[in-house]
Amino acid sequence: MEGLEKLLGERVTLFCANYFYAGTLLGVNKTFVMLGDPSIVYETGPFNEKGYKDEQKLGVKEWYVRIPAIESFGVLK
């Protein structure tokens, strides 16, 4: 079965209950995923356009997101 591990090293978007996160998927374990060069996406804009309308860098090298908070994920933009 494929999942998050297949996307290691890719720039991913995580759709979570409260926020959307984007960044390079650096690690996955049973509890968390680790994103490199992470951002919060406050407004996506049209999905067929390059980039997000309001994507704000978190200003850190790495950020962790709990797996139970992730509703869907993939390589999007």
PDB file of N, CA and C in Angstrom:
ATOM      1  N   MET A   1       0.845  -1.188   0.000  1.00  0.00           N
ATOM      2  CA  MET A   1       0.000   0.000   0.000  1.00  0.00           C
ATOM      3  C   MET A   1       0.886   1.246   0.000  1.00  0.00           C
ATOM      4  N   GLU A   2       0.508   2.204  -0.786  1.00  0.00           N
ATOM      5  CA  GLU A   2       1.258   3.445  -0.868  1.00  0.00           C
ATOM      6  C   GLU A   2       0.725   4.435   0.147  1.00  0.00           C
ATOM      7  N   GLY A   3       1.535   5.403   0.489  1.00  0.00           N
ATOM      8  CA  GLY A   3       1.117   6.421   1.429  1.00  0.00           C
ATOM      9  C   GLY A   3       2.128   7.535   1.488  1.00  0.00           C
ATOM     10  N   LEU A   4       2.220   8.152   2.634  1.00  0.00           N
ATOM     11  CA  LEU A   4       3.130   9.266   2.816  1.00  0.00           C
ATOM     12  C   LEU A   4       4.572   8.914   2.485  1.00  0.00           C
ATOM     13  N   GLU A   5       4.997   7.705   2.833  1.00  0.00           N
ATOM     14  CA  GLU A   5       6.390   7.310   2.607  1.00  0.00           C
ATOM     15  C   GLU A   5       6.778   7.412   1.138  1.00  0.00           C
ATOM     16  N   LYS A   6       5.856   7.153   0.243  1.00  0.00           N
ATOM     17  CA  LYS A   6       6.131   7.232  -1.191  1.00  0.00           C
ATOM     18  C   LYS A   6       6.510   8.648  -1.612  1.00  0.00           C
ATOM     19  N   LEU A   7       6.047   9.643  -0.868  1.00  0.00           N
ATOM     20  CA  LEU A   7       6.262  11.035  -1.237  1.00  0.00           C
ATOM     21  C   LEU A   7       7.465  11.677  -0.548  1.00  0.00           C
ATOM     22  N   LEU A   8       8.269  10.904   0.154  1.00  0.00           N
ATOM     23  CA  LEU A   8       9.457  11.456   0.807  1.00  0.00           C
ATOM     24  C   LEU A   8      10.318  12.182  -0.215  1.00  0.00           C
ATOM     25  N   GLY A   9      10.743  13.374   0.139  1.00  0.00           N
ATOM     26  CA  GLY A   9      11.567  14.197  -0.727  1.00  0.00           C
ATOM     27  C   GLY A   9      10.785  15.090  -1.679  1.00  0.00           C
ATOM     28  N   GLU A  10       9.478  14.888  -1.769  1.00  0.00           N
ATOM     29  CA  GLU A  10       8.617  15.690  -2.651  1.00  0.00           C
ATOM     30  C   GLU A  10       8.045  16.887  -1.884  1.00  0.00           C
ATOM     31  N   ARG A  11       7.711  17.941  -2.626  1.00  0.00           N
ATOM     32  CA  ARG A  11       6.971  19.063  -2.028  1.00  0.00           C
ATOM     33  C   ARG A  11       5.503  18.646  -1.982  1.00  0.00           C
ATOM     34  N   VAL A  12       4.965  18.575  -0.785  1.00  0.00           N
ATOM     35  CA  VAL A  12       3.604  18.083  -0.586  1.00  0.00           C
ATOM     36  C   VAL A  12       2.718  19.167   0.013  1.00  0.00           C
ATOM     37  N   THR A  13       1.425  18.955  -0.123  1.00  0.00           N
ATOM     38  CA  THR A  13       0.426  19.760   0.561  1.00  0.00           C
ATOM     39  C   THR A  13      -0.372  18.825   1.454  1.00  0.00           C
ATOM     40  N   LEU A  14      -0.519  19.204   2.709  1.00  0.00           N
ATOM     41  CA  LEU A  14      -1.295  18.433   3.680  1.00  0.00           C
ATOM     42  C   LEU A  14      -2.571  19.204   3.982  1.00  0.00           C
ATOM     43  N   PHE A  15      -3.708  18.616   3.683  1.00  0.00           N
ATOM     44  CA  PHE A  15      -4.991  19.211   4.037  1.00  0.00           C
ATOM     45  C   PHE A  15      -5.354  18.680   5.422  1.00  0.00           C
ATOM     46  N   CYS A  16      -5.372  19.579   6.400  1.00  0.00           N
ATOM     47  CA  CYS A  16      -5.664  19.193   7.781  1.00  0.00           C
ATOM     48  C   CYS A  16      -6.960  19.859   8.238  1.00  0.00           C
ATOM     49  N   ALA A  17      -7.423  19.457   9.400  1.00  0.00           N
ATOM     50  CA  ALA A  17      -8.704  19.936   9.904  1.00  0.00           C
ATOM     51  C   ALA A  17      -8.758  21.459  10.013  1.00  0.00           C
ATOM     52  N   ASN A  18      -7.683  22.100  10.465  1.00  0.00           N
ATOM     53  CA  ASN A  18      -7.702  23.545  10.666  1.00  0.00           C
ATOM     54  C   ASN A  18      -6.910  24.334   9.634  1.00  0.00           C
ATOM     55  N   TYR A  19      -5.805  23.795   9.164  1.00  0.00           N
ATOM     56  CA  TYR A  19      -4.928  24.511   8.241  1.00  0.00           C
ATOM     57  C   TYR A  19      -4.471  23.583   7.133  1.00  0.00           C
ATOM     58  N   PHE A  20      -3.959  24.177   6.070  1.00  0.00           N
ATOM     59  CA  PHE A  20      -3.258  23.442   5.030  1.00  0.00           C
ATOM     60  C   PHE A  20      -1.777  23.763   5.197  1.00  0.00           C
ATOM     61  N   TYR A  21      -0.936  22.753   5.091  1.00  0.00           N
ATOM     62  CA  TYR A  21       0.510  22.928   5.204  1.00  0.00           C
ATOM     63  C   TYR A  21       1.157  22.500   3.896  1.00  0.00           C
ATOM     64  N   ALA A  22       2.259  23.162   3.544  1.00  0.00           N
ATOM     65  CA  ALA A  22       3.022  22.784   2.362  1.00  0.00           C
ATOM     66  C   ALA A  22       4.497  22.773   2.736  1.00  0.00           C
ATOM     67  N   GLY A  23       5.247  21.880   2.119  1.00  0.00           N
ATOM     68  CA  GLY A  23       6.679  21.802   2.353  1.00  0.00           C
ATOM     69  C   GLY A  23       7.229  20.510   1.795  1.00  0.00           C
ATOM     70  N   THR A  24       8.519  20.347   1.929  1.00  0.00           N
ATOM     71  CA  THR A  24       9.178  19.118   1.481  1.00  0.00           C
ATOM     72  C   THR A  24       9.027  18.059   2.556  1.00  0.00           C
ATOM     73  N   LEU A  25       8.494  16.915   2.184  1.00  0.00           N
ATOM     74  CA  LEU A  25       8.297  15.830   3.146  1.00  0.00           C
ATOM     75  C   LEU A  25       9.645  15.186   3.458  1.00  0.00           C
ATOM     76  N   LEU A  26      10.132  15.410   4.678  1.00  0.00           N
ATOM     77  CA  LEU A  26      11.450  14.920   5.081  1.00  0.00           C
ATOM     78  C   LEU A  26      11.405  13.651   5.905  1.00  0.00           C
ATOM     79  N   GLY A  27      10.306  13.409   6.608  1.00  0.00           N
ATOM     80  CA  GLY A  27      10.231  12.234   7.465  1.00  0.00           C
ATOM     81  C   GLY A  27       8.805  11.862   7.801  1.00  0.00           C
ATOM     82  N   VAL A  28       8.630  10.576   8.097  1.00  0.00           N
ATOM     83  CA  VAL A  28       7.317  10.035   8.454  1.00  0.00           C
ATOM     84  C   VAL A  28       7.527   8.983   9.535  1.00  0.00           C
ATOM     85  N   ASN A  29       6.741   9.061  10.614  1.00  0.00           N
ATOM     86  CA  ASN A  29       6.696   7.953  11.567  1.00  0.00           C
ATOM     87  C   ASN A  29       5.234   7.702  11.915  1.00  0.00           C
ATOM     88  N   LYS A  30       4.967   6.929  12.935  1.00  0.00           N
ATOM     89  CA  LYS A  30       3.585   6.572  13.261  1.00  0.00           C
ATOM     90  C   LYS A  30       2.781   7.748  13.808  1.00  0.00           C
ATOM     91  N   THR A  31       3.455   8.784  14.298  1.00  0.00           N
ATOM     92  CA  THR A  31       2.781   9.892  14.960  1.00  0.00           C
ATOM     93  C   THR A  31       2.823  11.199  14.176  1.00  0.00           C
ATOM     94  N   PHE A  32       3.959  11.492  13.540  1.00  0.00           N
ATOM     95  CA  PHE A  32       4.177  12.783  12.910  1.00  0.00           C
ATOM     96  C   PHE A  32       4.743  12.638  11.508  1.00  0.00           C
ATOM     97  N   VAL A  33       4.572  13.714  10.721  1.00  0.00           N
ATOM     98  CA  VAL A  33       5.364  13.907   9.508  1.00  0.00           C
ATOM     99  C   VAL A  33       6.205  15.151   9.744  1.00  0.00           C
ATOM    100  N   MET A  34       7.369  15.196   9.108  1.00  0.00           N
ATOM    101  CA  MET A  34       8.247  16.353   9.214  1.00  0.00           C
ATOM    102  C   MET A  34       8.338  17.016   7.844  1.00  0.00           C
ATOM    103  N   LEU A  35       8.053  18.327   7.816  1.00  0.00           N
ATOM    104  CA  LEU A  35       8.149  19.107   6.589  1.00  0.00           C
ATOM    105  C   LEU A  35       9.364  20.016   6.644  1.00  0.00           C
ATOM    106  N   GLY A  36      10.080  20.102   5.532  1.00  0.00           N
ATOM    107  CA  GLY A  36      11.174  21.050   5.394  1.00  0.00           C
ATOM    108  C   GLY A  36      10.695  22.279   4.641  1.00  0.00           C
ATOM    109  N   ASP A  37      11.279  23.443   4.948  1.00  0.00           N
ATOM    110  CA  ASP A  37      10.877  24.717   4.340  1.00  0.00           C
ATOM    111  C   ASP A  37       9.357  24.865   4.394  1.00  0.00           C
ATOM    112  N   PRO A  38       8.762  24.749   5.599  1.00  0.00           N
ATOM    113  CA  PRO A  38       7.309  24.653   5.737  1.00  0.00           C
ATOM    114  C   PRO A  38       6.571  25.986   5.608  1.00  0.00           C
ATOM    115  N   SER A  39       5.332  25.878   5.154  1.00  0.00           N
ATOM    116  CA  SER A  39       4.430  27.020   5.031  1.00  0.00           C
ATOM    117  C   SER A  39       3.040  26.621   5.498  1.00  0.00           C
ATOM    118  N   ILE A  40       2.280  27.634   5.907  1.00  0.00           N
ATOM    119  CA  ILE A  40       0.840  27.475   6.112  1.00  0.00           C
ATOM    120  C   ILE A  40       0.162  28.133   4.925  1.00  0.00           C
ATOM    121  N   VAL A  41      -0.807  27.455   4.363  1.00  0.00           N
ATOM    122  CA  VAL A  41      -1.566  27.989   3.234  1.00  0.00           C
ATOM    123  C   VAL A  41      -2.891  28.501   3.784  1.00  0.00           C
ATOM    124  N   TYR A  42      -3.051  29.828   3.772  1.00  0.00           N
ATOM    125  CA  TYR A  42      -4.276  30.432   4.281  1.00  0.00           C
ATOM    126  C   TYR A  42      -5.348  30.550   3.204  1.00  0.00           C
ATOM    127  N   GLU A  43      -4.910  30.685   1.944  1.00  0.00           N
ATOM    128  CA  GLU A  43      -5.868  30.754   0.836  1.00  0.00           C
ATOM    129  C   GLU A  43      -5.221  30.112  -0.378  1.00  0.00           C
ATOM    130  N   THR A  44      -5.908  29.130  -0.953  1.00  0.00           N
ATOM    131  CA  THR A  44      -5.303  28.394  -2.069  1.00  0.00           C
ATOM    132  C   THR A  44      -5.404  29.148  -3.378  1.00  0.00           C
ATOM    133  N   GLY A  45      -6.487  29.872  -3.606  1.00  0.00           N
ATOM    134  CA  GLY A  45      -6.747  30.388  -4.938  1.00  0.00           C
ATOM    135  C   GLY A  45      -7.132  29.219  -5.835  1.00  0.00           C
ATOM    136  N   PRO A  46      -7.272  29.445  -7.136  1.00  0.00           N
ATOM    137  CA  PRO A  46      -7.631  28.360  -8.047  1.00  0.00           C
ATOM    138  C   PRO A  46      -6.565  27.267  -8.072  1.00  0.00           C
ATOM    139  N   PHE A  47      -6.979  26.024  -8.025  1.00  0.00           N
ATOM    140  CA  PHE A  47      -6.025  24.920  -7.996  1.00  0.00           C
ATOM    141  C   PHE A  47      -5.280  24.737  -9.313  1.00  0.00           C
ATOM    142  N   ASN A  48      -5.806  25.298 -10.393  1.00  0.00           N
ATOM    143  CA  ASN A  48      -5.134  25.143 -11.677  1.00  0.00           C
ATOM    144  C   ASN A  48      -4.075  26.220 -11.916  1.00  0.00           C
ATOM    145  N   GLU A  49      -3.876  27.128 -10.974  1.00  0.00           N
ATOM    146  CA  GLU A  49      -2.836  28.143 -11.080  1.00  0.00           C
ATOM    147  C   GLU A  49      -1.601  27.715 -10.308  1.00  0.00           C
ATOM    148  N   LYS A  50      -0.446  28.161 -10.777  1.00  0.00           N
ATOM    149  CA  LYS A  50       0.805  27.835 -10.100  1.00  0.00           C
ATOM    150  C   LYS A  50       0.898  28.622  -8.794  1.00  0.00           C
ATOM    151  N   GLY A  51       1.244  27.965  -7.735  1.00  0.00           N
ATOM    152  CA  GLY A  51       1.386  28.613  -6.441  1.00  0.00           C
ATOM    153  C   GLY A  51       0.047  28.862  -5.759  1.00  0.00           C
ATOM    154  N   TYR A  52       0.136  29.194  -4.471  1.00  0.00           N
ATOM    155  CA  TYR A  52      -1.054  29.489  -3.678  1.00  0.00           C
ATOM    156  C   TYR A  52      -1.239  30.992  -3.553  1.00  0.00           C
ATOM    157  N   LYS A  53      -2.464  31.419  -3.378  1.00  0.00           N
ATOM    158  CA  LYS A  53      -2.763  32.843  -3.271  1.00  0.00           C
ATOM    159  C   LYS A  53      -2.174  33.449  -1.999  1.00  0.00           C
ATOM    160  N   ASP A  54      -2.264  32.746  -0.879  1.00  0.00           N
ATOM    161  CA  ASP A  54      -1.714  33.229   0.394  1.00  0.00           C
ATOM    162  C   ASP A  54      -1.009  32.086   1.103  1.00  0.00           C
ATOM    163  N   GLU A  55       0.265  31.930   0.817  1.00  0.00           N
ATOM    164  CA  GLU A  55       1.110  30.914   1.455  1.00  0.00           C
ATOM    165  C   GLU A  55       2.190  31.642   2.237  1.00  0.00           C
ATOM    166  N   GLN A  56       2.264  31.369   3.545  1.00  0.00           N
ATOM    167  CA  GLN A  56       3.209  32.084   4.394  1.00  0.00           C
ATOM    168  C   GLN A  56       4.212  31.118   5.007  1.00  0.00           C
ATOM    169  N   LYS A  57       5.489  31.383   4.739  1.00  0.00           N
ATOM    170  CA  LYS A  57       6.579  30.570   5.291  1.00  0.00           C
ATOM    171  C   LYS A  57       6.562  30.686   6.810  1.00  0.00           C
ATOM    172  N   LEU A  58       6.863  29.584   7.477  1.00  0.00           N
ATOM    173  CA  LEU A  58       6.889  29.583   8.938  1.00  0.00           C
ATOM    174  C   LEU A  58       8.199  30.125   9.498  1.00  0.00           C
ATOM    175  N   GLY A  59       9.207  30.276   8.654  1.00  0.00           N
ATOM    176  CA  GLY A  59      10.468  30.863   9.106  1.00  0.00           C
ATOM    177  C   GLY A  59      11.354  29.913   9.890  1.00  0.00           C
ATOM    178  N   VAL A  60      11.109  28.615   9.743  1.00  0.00           N
ATOM    179  CA  VAL A  60      11.937  27.593  10.393  1.00  0.00           C
ATOM    180  C   VAL A  60      12.348  26.570   9.334  1.00  0.00           C
ATOM    181  N   LYS A  61      13.362  25.778   9.643  1.00  0.00           N
ATOM    182  CA  LYS A  61      13.814  24.769   8.686  1.00  0.00           C
ATOM    183  C   LYS A  61      12.887  23.566   8.624  1.00  0.00           C
ATOM    184  N   GLU A  62      12.305  23.199   9.780  1.00  0.00           N
ATOM    185  CA  GLU A  62      11.476  21.994   9.863  1.00  0.00           C
ATOM    186  C   GLU A  62      10.227  22.260  10.704  1.00  0.00           C
ATOM    187  N   TRP A  63       9.158  21.529  10.373  1.00  0.00           N
ATOM    188  CA  TRP A  63       7.904  21.637  11.128  1.00  0.00           C
ATOM    189  C   TRP A  63       7.255  20.264  11.175  1.00  0.00           C
ATOM    190  N   TYR A  64       6.651  19.929  12.293  1.00  0.00           N
ATOM    191  CA  TYR A  64       6.017  18.623  12.479  1.00  0.00           C
ATOM    192  C   TYR A  64       4.501  18.763  12.487  1.00  0.00           C
ATOM    193  N   VAL A  65       3.831  17.841  11.811  1.00  0.00           N
ATOM    194  CA  VAL A  65       2.370  17.807  11.770  1.00  0.00           C
ATOM    195  C   VAL A  65       1.933  16.418  12.226  1.00  0.00           C
ATOM    196  N   ARG A  66       0.974  16.360  13.134  1.00  0.00           N
ATOM    197  CA  ARG A  66       0.471  15.075  13.628  1.00  0.00           C
ATOM    198  C   ARG A  66      -0.328  14.366  12.545  1.00  0.00           C
ATOM    199  N   ILE A  67      -0.059  13.109  12.364  1.00  0.00           N
ATOM    200  CA  ILE A  67      -0.736  12.327  11.328  1.00  0.00           C
ATOM    201  C   ILE A  67      -2.256  12.274  11.530  1.00  0.00           C
ATOM    202  N   PRO A  68      -2.776  12.141  12.765  1.00  0.00           N
ATOM    203  CA  PRO A  68      -4.240  12.116  12.904  1.00  0.00           C
ATOM    204  C   PRO A  68      -4.934  13.394  12.426  1.00  0.00           C
ATOM    205  N   ALA A  69      -4.191  14.513  12.328  1.00  0.00           N
ATOM    206  CA  ALA A  69      -4.778  15.776  11.866  1.00  0.00           C
ATOM    207  C   ALA A  69      -4.877  15.847  10.342  1.00  0.00           C
ATOM    208  N   ILE A  70      -4.163  14.974   9.636  1.00  0.00           N
ATOM    209  CA  ILE A  70      -4.127  15.037   8.180  1.00  0.00           C
ATOM    210  C   ILE A  70      -5.373  14.356   7.603  1.00  0.00           C
ATOM    211  N   GLU A  71      -6.122  15.127   6.814  1.00  0.00           N
ATOM    212  CA  GLU A  71      -7.316  14.577   6.148  1.00  0.00           C
ATOM    213  C   GLU A  71      -6.997  14.039   4.776  1.00  0.00           C
ATOM    214  N   SER A  72      -6.111  14.716   4.057  1.00  0.00           N
ATOM    215  CA  SER A  72      -5.653  14.243   2.740  1.00  0.00           C
ATOM    216  C   SER A  72      -4.311  14.889   2.433  1.00  0.00           C
ATOM    217  N   PHE A  73      -3.613  14.358   1.436  1.00  0.00           N
ATOM    218  CA  PHE A  73      -2.268  14.858   1.133  1.00  0.00           C
ATOM    219  C   PHE A  73      -1.917  14.496  -0.306  1.00  0.00           C
ATOM    220  N   GLY A  74      -0.916  15.193  -0.819  1.00  0.00           N
ATOM    221  CA  GLY A  74      -0.429  14.881  -2.149  1.00  0.00           C
ATOM    222  C   GLY A  74       0.521  15.938  -2.658  1.00  0.00           C
ATOM    223  N   VAL A  75       1.045  15.701  -3.849  1.00  0.00           N
ATOM    224  CA  VAL A  75       1.877  16.674  -4.554  1.00  0.00           C
ATOM    225  C   VAL A  75       0.907  17.517  -5.376  1.00  0.00           C
ATOM    226  N   LEU A  76       0.772  18.792  -5.025  1.00  0.00           N
ATOM    227  CA  LEU A  76      -0.266  19.617  -5.647  1.00  0.00           C
ATOM    228  C   LEU A  76       0.309  20.822  -6.382  1.00  0.00           C
ATOM    229  N   LYS A  77       1.075  21.626  -5.700  1.00  0.00           N
ATOM    230  CA  LYS A  77       1.632  22.849  -6.318  1.00  0.00           C
ATOM    231  C   LYS A  77       3.082  22.987  -5.963  1.00  0.00           C
TER     232      LYS A  77
END
